[in-house]
Amino acid sequence: MSLPVLHIGNKRLSSWSMRPWLALKKAGIAFTEHLIPLDQEDTRERLLALSPAATVPVLETPDGHIWDSLAICEWAAEQTPSLWPEDKGLRARARAITASMHSGFSALRNELGMDLQREHAAIDMSVACWADIERIQALWAHVKTGEGPYLFGTWSIADAFFTPVATRFETYCVPLSTDADAYVKTLLADPVYKEWHDAARLETWDAPFH
């Protein structure tokens, strides 16, 4: 059987692609990655050929194509259940905080775009963006188990969804609470994330057509 193919956007920019990439790597699921540069003249055409959503990421499997970061992560968890906490109560909370990130925090997303080649510097942010930052820290404090460095002790899909947030906090020099700062440092020191980061730093194209 051929390996699944994960179609991703630029590692420098695509936070949505990073999440399932991390989950697949952590799960030990062998896959091939295929990068589709974003913001090129043929990007939408190439994405439409993969899914009606015309977005990255897309996981191409022998059973069909799966789009959406969370759906791909859930597919990975079906193969490797340890991607979610074993305890059913913690598992439900992990899914809840992951869903919060998946569907919310639009001000933070819009104002603090992920760019792993951007010079680290603070910028002016709206009240809405600061509110998102405070809500994220409150969520982290609410679910943190204290039994390990990650939100639920060991690494889970919840941590995959907040790793791109950690990069934003670092890039834009966002002041954080002591506990939140420690968690960000944990996410960014993770060797699997560092593999993504190092590849992102080597990307050379930056030619949007619009």
PDB file of N, CA and C in Angstrom, residues 119-172:
ATOM      1  N   GLU A 119      11.415  38.924  11.316  1.00  0.00           N
ATOM      2  CA  GLU A 119      12.233  39.407  12.425  1.00  0.00           C
ATOM      3  C   GLU A 119      11.367  39.548  13.670  1.00  0.00           C
ATOM      4  N   HIS A 120      11.876  39.142  14.815  1.00  0.00           N
ATOM      5  CA  HIS A 120      11.114  39.212  16.052  1.00  0.00           C
ATOM      6  C   HIS A 120      11.020  40.667  16.526  1.00  0.00           C
ATOM      7  N   ALA A 121       9.797  41.158  16.620  1.00  0.00           N
ATOM      8  CA  ALA A 121       9.584  42.532  17.069  1.00  0.00           C
ATOM      9  C   ALA A 121       8.127  42.715  17.448  1.00  0.00           C
ATOM     10  N   ALA A 122       7.888  43.514  18.465  1.00  0.00           N
ATOM     11  CA  ALA A 122       6.522  43.823  18.880  1.00  0.00           C
ATOM     12  C   ALA A 122       5.866  44.759  17.868  1.00  0.00           C
ATOM     13  N   ILE A 123       4.545  44.642  17.734  1.00  0.00           N
ATOM     14  CA  ILE A 123       3.781  45.542  16.879  1.00  0.00           C
ATOM     15  C   ILE A 123       2.576  46.043  17.672  1.00  0.00           C
ATOM     16  N   ASP A 124       1.942  47.093  17.182  1.00  0.00           N
ATOM     17  CA  ASP A 124       0.711  47.568  17.799  1.00  0.00           C
ATOM     18  C   ASP A 124      -0.409  46.579  17.514  1.00  0.00           C
ATOM     19  N   MET A 125      -1.189  46.265  18.534  1.00  0.00           N
ATOM     20  CA  MET A 125      -2.286  45.313  18.387  1.00  0.00           C
ATOM     21  C   MET A 125      -3.589  45.930  18.866  1.00  0.00           C
ATOM     22  N   SER A 126      -4.676  45.464  18.287  1.00  0.00           N
ATOM     23  CA  SER A 126      -5.990  45.963  18.651  1.00  0.00           C
ATOM     24  C   SER A 126      -6.416  45.424  20.012  1.00  0.00           C
ATOM     25  N   VAL A 127      -7.445  46.040  20.563  1.00  0.00           N
ATOM     26  CA  VAL A 127      -8.021  45.552  21.818  1.00  0.00           C
ATOM     27  C   VAL A 127      -8.520  44.118  21.647  1.00  0.00           C
ATOM     28  N   ALA A 128      -9.099  43.832  20.475  1.00  0.00           N
ATOM     29  CA  ALA A 128      -9.616  42.486  20.215  1.00  0.00           C
ATOM     30  C   ALA A 128      -8.492  41.454  20.201  1.00  0.00           C
ATOM     31  N   CYS A 129      -7.360  41.821  19.650  1.00  0.00           N
ATOM     32  CA  CYS A 129      -6.227  40.896  19.612  1.00  0.00           C
ATOM     33  C   CYS A 129      -5.693  40.640  21.018  1.00  0.00           C
ATOM     34  N   TRP A 130      -5.571  41.696  21.814  1.00  0.00           N
ATOM     35  CA  TRP A 130      -5.131  41.509  23.199  1.00  0.00           C
ATOM     36  C   TRP A 130      -6.116  40.638  23.965  1.00  0.00           C
ATOM     37  N   ALA A 131      -7.403  40.797  23.673  1.00  0.00           N
ATOM     38  CA  ALA A 131      -8.415  39.962  24.337  1.00  0.00           C
ATOM     39  C   ALA A 131      -8.224  38.493  23.970  1.00  0.00           C
ATOM     40  N   ASP A 132      -7.913  38.236  22.705  1.00  0.00           N
ATOM     41  CA  ASP A 132      -7.644  36.857  22.280  1.00  0.00           C
ATOM     42  C   ASP A 132      -6.443  36.282  23.027  1.00  0.00           C
ATOM     43  N   ILE A 133      -5.403  37.085  23.167  1.00  0.00           N
ATOM     44  CA  ILE A 133      -4.193  36.631  23.872  1.00  0.00           C
ATOM     45  C   ILE A 133      -4.514  36.277  25.320  1.00  0.00           C
ATOM     46  N   GLU A 134      -5.309  37.114  25.967  1.00  0.00           N
ATOM     47  CA  GLU A 134      -5.690  36.846  27.357  1.00  0.00           C
ATOM     48  C   GLU A 134      -6.557  35.602  27.450  1.00  0.00           C
ATOM     49  N   ARG A 135      -7.461  35.404  26.512  1.00  0.00           N
ATOM     50  CA  ARG A 135      -8.328  34.220  26.518  1.00  0.00           C
ATOM     51  C   ARG A 135      -7.521  32.944  26.315  1.00  0.00           C
ATOM     52  N   ILE A 136      -6.552  32.996  25.438  1.00  0.00           N
ATOM     53  CA  ILE A 136      -5.712  31.819  25.213  1.00  0.00           C
ATOM     54  C   ILE A 136      -4.949  31.452  26.479  1.00  0.00           C
ATOM     55  N   GLN A 137      -4.370  32.443  27.130  1.00  0.00           N
ATOM     56  CA  GLN A 137      -3.643  32.155  28.371  1.00  0.00           C
ATOM     57  C   GLN A 137      -4.573  31.602  29.444  1.00  0.00           C
ATOM     58  N   ALA A 138      -5.793  32.124  29.499  1.00  0.00           N
ATOM     59  CA  ALA A 138      -6.764  31.623  30.479  1.00  0.00           C
ATOM     60  C   ALA A 138      -7.148  30.175  30.177  1.00  0.00           C
ATOM     61  N   LEU A 139      -7.304  29.851  28.910  1.00  0.00           N
ATOM     62  CA  LEU A 139      -7.609  28.471  28.525  1.00  0.00           C
ATOM     63  C   LEU A 139      -6.473  27.541  28.912  1.00  0.00           C
ATOM     64  N   TRP A 140      -5.249  27.946  28.616  1.00  0.00           N
ATOM     65  CA  TRP A 140      -4.104  27.116  28.984  1.00  0.00           C
ATOM     66  C   TRP A 140      -4.081  26.866  30.493  1.00  0.00           C
ATOM     67  N   ALA A 141      -4.281  27.915  31.287  1.00  0.00           N
ATOM     68  CA  ALA A 141      -4.250  27.773  32.738  1.00  0.00           C
ATOM     69  C   ALA A 141      -5.395  26.878  33.226  1.00  0.00           C
ATOM     70  N   HIS A 142      -6.521  26.941  32.539  1.00  0.00           N
ATOM     71  CA  HIS A 142      -7.708  26.184  32.957  1.00  0.00           C
ATOM     72  C   HIS A 142      -7.521  24.681  32.769  1.00  0.00           C
ATOM     73  N   VAL A 143      -6.868  24.272  31.684  1.00  0.00           N
ATOM     74  CA  VAL A 143      -6.769  22.843  31.387  1.00  0.00           C
ATOM     75  C   VAL A 143      -5.446  22.212  31.813  1.00  0.00           C
ATOM     76  N   LYS A 144      -4.417  23.033  32.076  1.00  0.00           N
ATOM     77  CA  LYS A 144      -3.089  22.479  32.358  1.00  0.00           C
ATOM     78  C   LYS A 144      -3.142  21.535  33.553  1.00  0.00           C
ATOM     79  N   THR A 145      -2.664  20.308  33.358  1.00  0.00           N
ATOM     80  CA  THR A 145      -2.760  19.288  34.404  1.00  0.00           C
ATOM     81  C   THR A 145      -1.653  19.404  35.442  1.00  0.00           C
ATOM     82  N   GLY A 146      -0.524  19.982  35.085  1.00  0.00           N
ATOM     83  CA  GLY A 146       0.592  20.067  36.011  1.00  0.00           C
ATOM     84  C   GLY A 146       1.398  18.793  36.116  1.00  0.00           C
ATOM     85  N   GLU A 147       1.050  17.783  35.320  1.00  0.00           N
ATOM     86  CA  GLU A 147       1.735  16.491  35.398  1.00  0.00           C
ATOM     87  C   GLU A 147       2.814  16.330  34.327  1.00  0.00           C
ATOM     88  N   GLY A 148       3.059  17.333  33.551  1.00  0.00           N
ATOM     89  CA  GLY A 148       4.065  17.276  32.497  1.00  0.00           C
ATOM     90  C   GLY A 148       4.143  18.626  31.831  1.00  0.00           C
ATOM     91  N   PRO A 149       5.034  18.791  30.866  1.00  0.00           N
ATOM     92  CA  PRO A 149       5.250  20.110  30.275  1.00  0.00           C
ATOM     93  C   PRO A 149       4.167  20.547  29.294  1.00  0.00           C
ATOM     94  N   TYR A 150       3.358  19.596  28.808  1.00  0.00           N
ATOM     95  CA  TYR A 150       2.332  19.923  27.814  1.00  0.00           C
ATOM     96  C   TYR A 150       0.983  20.134  28.500  1.00  0.00           C
ATOM     97  N   LEU A 151      -0.020  20.532  27.741  1.00  0.00           N
ATOM     98  CA  LEU A 151      -1.300  20.887  28.353  1.00  0.00           C
ATOM     99  C   LEU A 151      -1.900  19.752  29.159  1.00  0.00           C
ATOM    100  N   PHE A 152      -1.763  18.531  28.652  1.00  0.00           N
ATOM    101  CA  PHE A 152      -2.348  17.382  29.334  1.00  0.00           C
ATOM    102  C   PHE A 152      -1.267  16.383  29.758  1.00  0.00           C
ATOM    103  N   GLY A 153      -0.133  16.910  30.128  1.00  0.00           N
ATOM    104  CA  GLY A 153       0.977  16.094  30.576  1.00  0.00           C
ATOM    105  C   GLY A 153       1.881  15.717  29.431  1.00  0.00           C
ATOM    106  N   THR A 154       1.479  14.699  28.673  1.00  0.00           N
ATOM    107  CA  THR A 154       2.225  14.323  27.476  1.00  0.00           C
ATOM    108  C   THR A 154       1.650  15.036  26.262  1.00  0.00           C
ATOM    109  N   TRP A 155       2.406  15.057  25.186  1.00  0.00           N
ATOM    110  CA  TRP A 155       2.032  15.776  23.977  1.00  0.00           C
ATOM    111  C   TRP A 155       0.736  15.215  23.396  1.00  0.00           C
ATOM    112  N   SER A 156      -0.134  16.098  22.921  1.00  0.00           N
ATOM    113  CA  SER A 156      -1.403  15.688  22.313  1.00  0.00           C
ATOM    114  C   SER A 156      -1.736  16.611  21.149  1.00  0.00           C
ATOM    115  N   ILE A 157      -2.819  16.289  20.467  1.00  0.00           N
ATOM    116  CA  ILE A 157      -3.277  17.126  19.360  1.00  0.00           C
ATOM    117  C   ILE A 157      -3.541  18.553  19.831  1.00  0.00           C
ATOM    118  N   ALA A 158      -3.961  18.719  21.073  1.00  0.00           N
ATOM    119  CA  ALA A 158      -4.172  20.070  21.602  1.00  0.00           C
ATOM    120  C   ALA A 158      -2.896  20.896  21.489  1.00  0.00           C
ATOM    121  N   ASP A 159      -1.764  20.282  21.773  1.00  0.00           N
ATOM    122  CA  ASP A 159      -0.484  21.001  21.660  1.00  0.00           C
ATOM    123  C   ASP A 159      -0.143  21.303  20.206  1.00  0.00           C
ATOM    124  N   ALA A 160      -0.522  20.414  19.296  1.00  0.00           N
ATOM    125  CA  ALA A 160      -0.306  20.687  17.869  1.00  0.00           C
ATOM    126  C   ALA A 160      -1.039  21.953  17.455  1.00  0.00           C
ATOM    127  N   PHE A 161      -2.250  22.128  17.980  1.00  0.00           N
ATOM    128  CA  PHE A 161      -3.046  23.279  17.571  1.00  0.00           C
ATOM    129  C   PHE A 161      -2.552  24.588  18.167  1.00  0.00           C
ATOM    130  N   PHE A 162      -1.831  24.517  19.268  1.00  0.00           N
ATOM    131  CA  PHE A 162      -1.323  25.753  19.864  1.00  0.00           C
ATOM    132  C   PHE A 162       0.142  26.034  19.527  1.00  0.00           C
ATOM    133  N   THR A 163       0.808  25.106  18.851  1.00  0.00           N
ATOM    134  CA  THR A 163       2.188  25.387  18.465  1.00  0.00           C
ATOM    135  C   THR A 163       2.298  26.588  17.526  1.00  0.00           C
ATOM    136  N   PRO A 164       1.436  26.735  16.499  1.00  0.00           N
ATOM    137  CA  PRO A 164       1.527  27.946  15.677  1.00  0.00           C
ATOM    138  C   PRO A 164       1.258  29.225  16.475  1.00  0.00           C
ATOM    139  N   VAL A 165       0.416  29.130  17.506  1.00  0.00           N
ATOM    140  CA  VAL A 165       0.176  30.287  18.375  1.00  0.00           C
ATOM    141  C   VAL A 165       1.460  30.643  19.116  1.00  0.00           C
ATOM    142  N   ALA A 166       2.162  29.618  19.585  1.00  0.00           N
ATOM    143  CA  ALA A 166       3.435  29.867  20.270  1.00  0.00           C
ATOM    144  C   ALA A 166       4.418  30.587  19.360  1.00  0.00           C
ATOM    145  N   THR A 167       4.448  30.219  18.079  1.00  0.00           N
ATOM    146  CA  THR A 167       5.358  30.908  17.155  1.00  0.00           C
ATOM    147  C   THR A 167       4.969  32.371  17.016  1.00  0.00           C
ATOM    148  N   ARG A 168       3.689  32.642  16.989  1.00  0.00           N
ATOM    149  CA  ARG A 168       3.232  34.037  16.894  1.00  0.00           C
ATOM    150  C   ARG A 168       3.652  34.825  18.130  1.00  0.00           C
ATOM    151  N   PHE A 169       3.460  34.245  19.291  1.00  0.00           N
ATOM    152  CA  PHE A 169       3.830  34.941  20.516  1.00  0.00           C
ATOM    153  C   PHE A 169       5.332  35.255  20.530  1.00  0.00           C
ATOM    154  N   GLU A 170       6.141  34.329  20.015  1.00  0.00           N
ATOM    155  CA  GLU A 170       7.579  34.576  19.945  1.00  0.00           C
ATOM    156  C   GLU A 170       7.898  35.643  18.904  1.00  0.00           C
ATOM    157  N   THR A 171       7.333  35.512  17.711  1.00  0.00           N
ATOM    158  CA  THR A 171       7.649  36.429  16.618  1.00  0.00           C
ATOM    159  C   THR A 171       7.312  37.869  16.970  1.00  0.00           C
ATOM    160  N   TYR A 172       6.150  38.061  17.624  1.00  0.00           N
ATOM    161  CA  TYR A 172       5.689  39.423  17.904  1.00  0.00           C
ATOM    162  C   TYR A 172       5.987  39.854  19.342  1.00  0.00           C
TER     163      TYR A 172
END
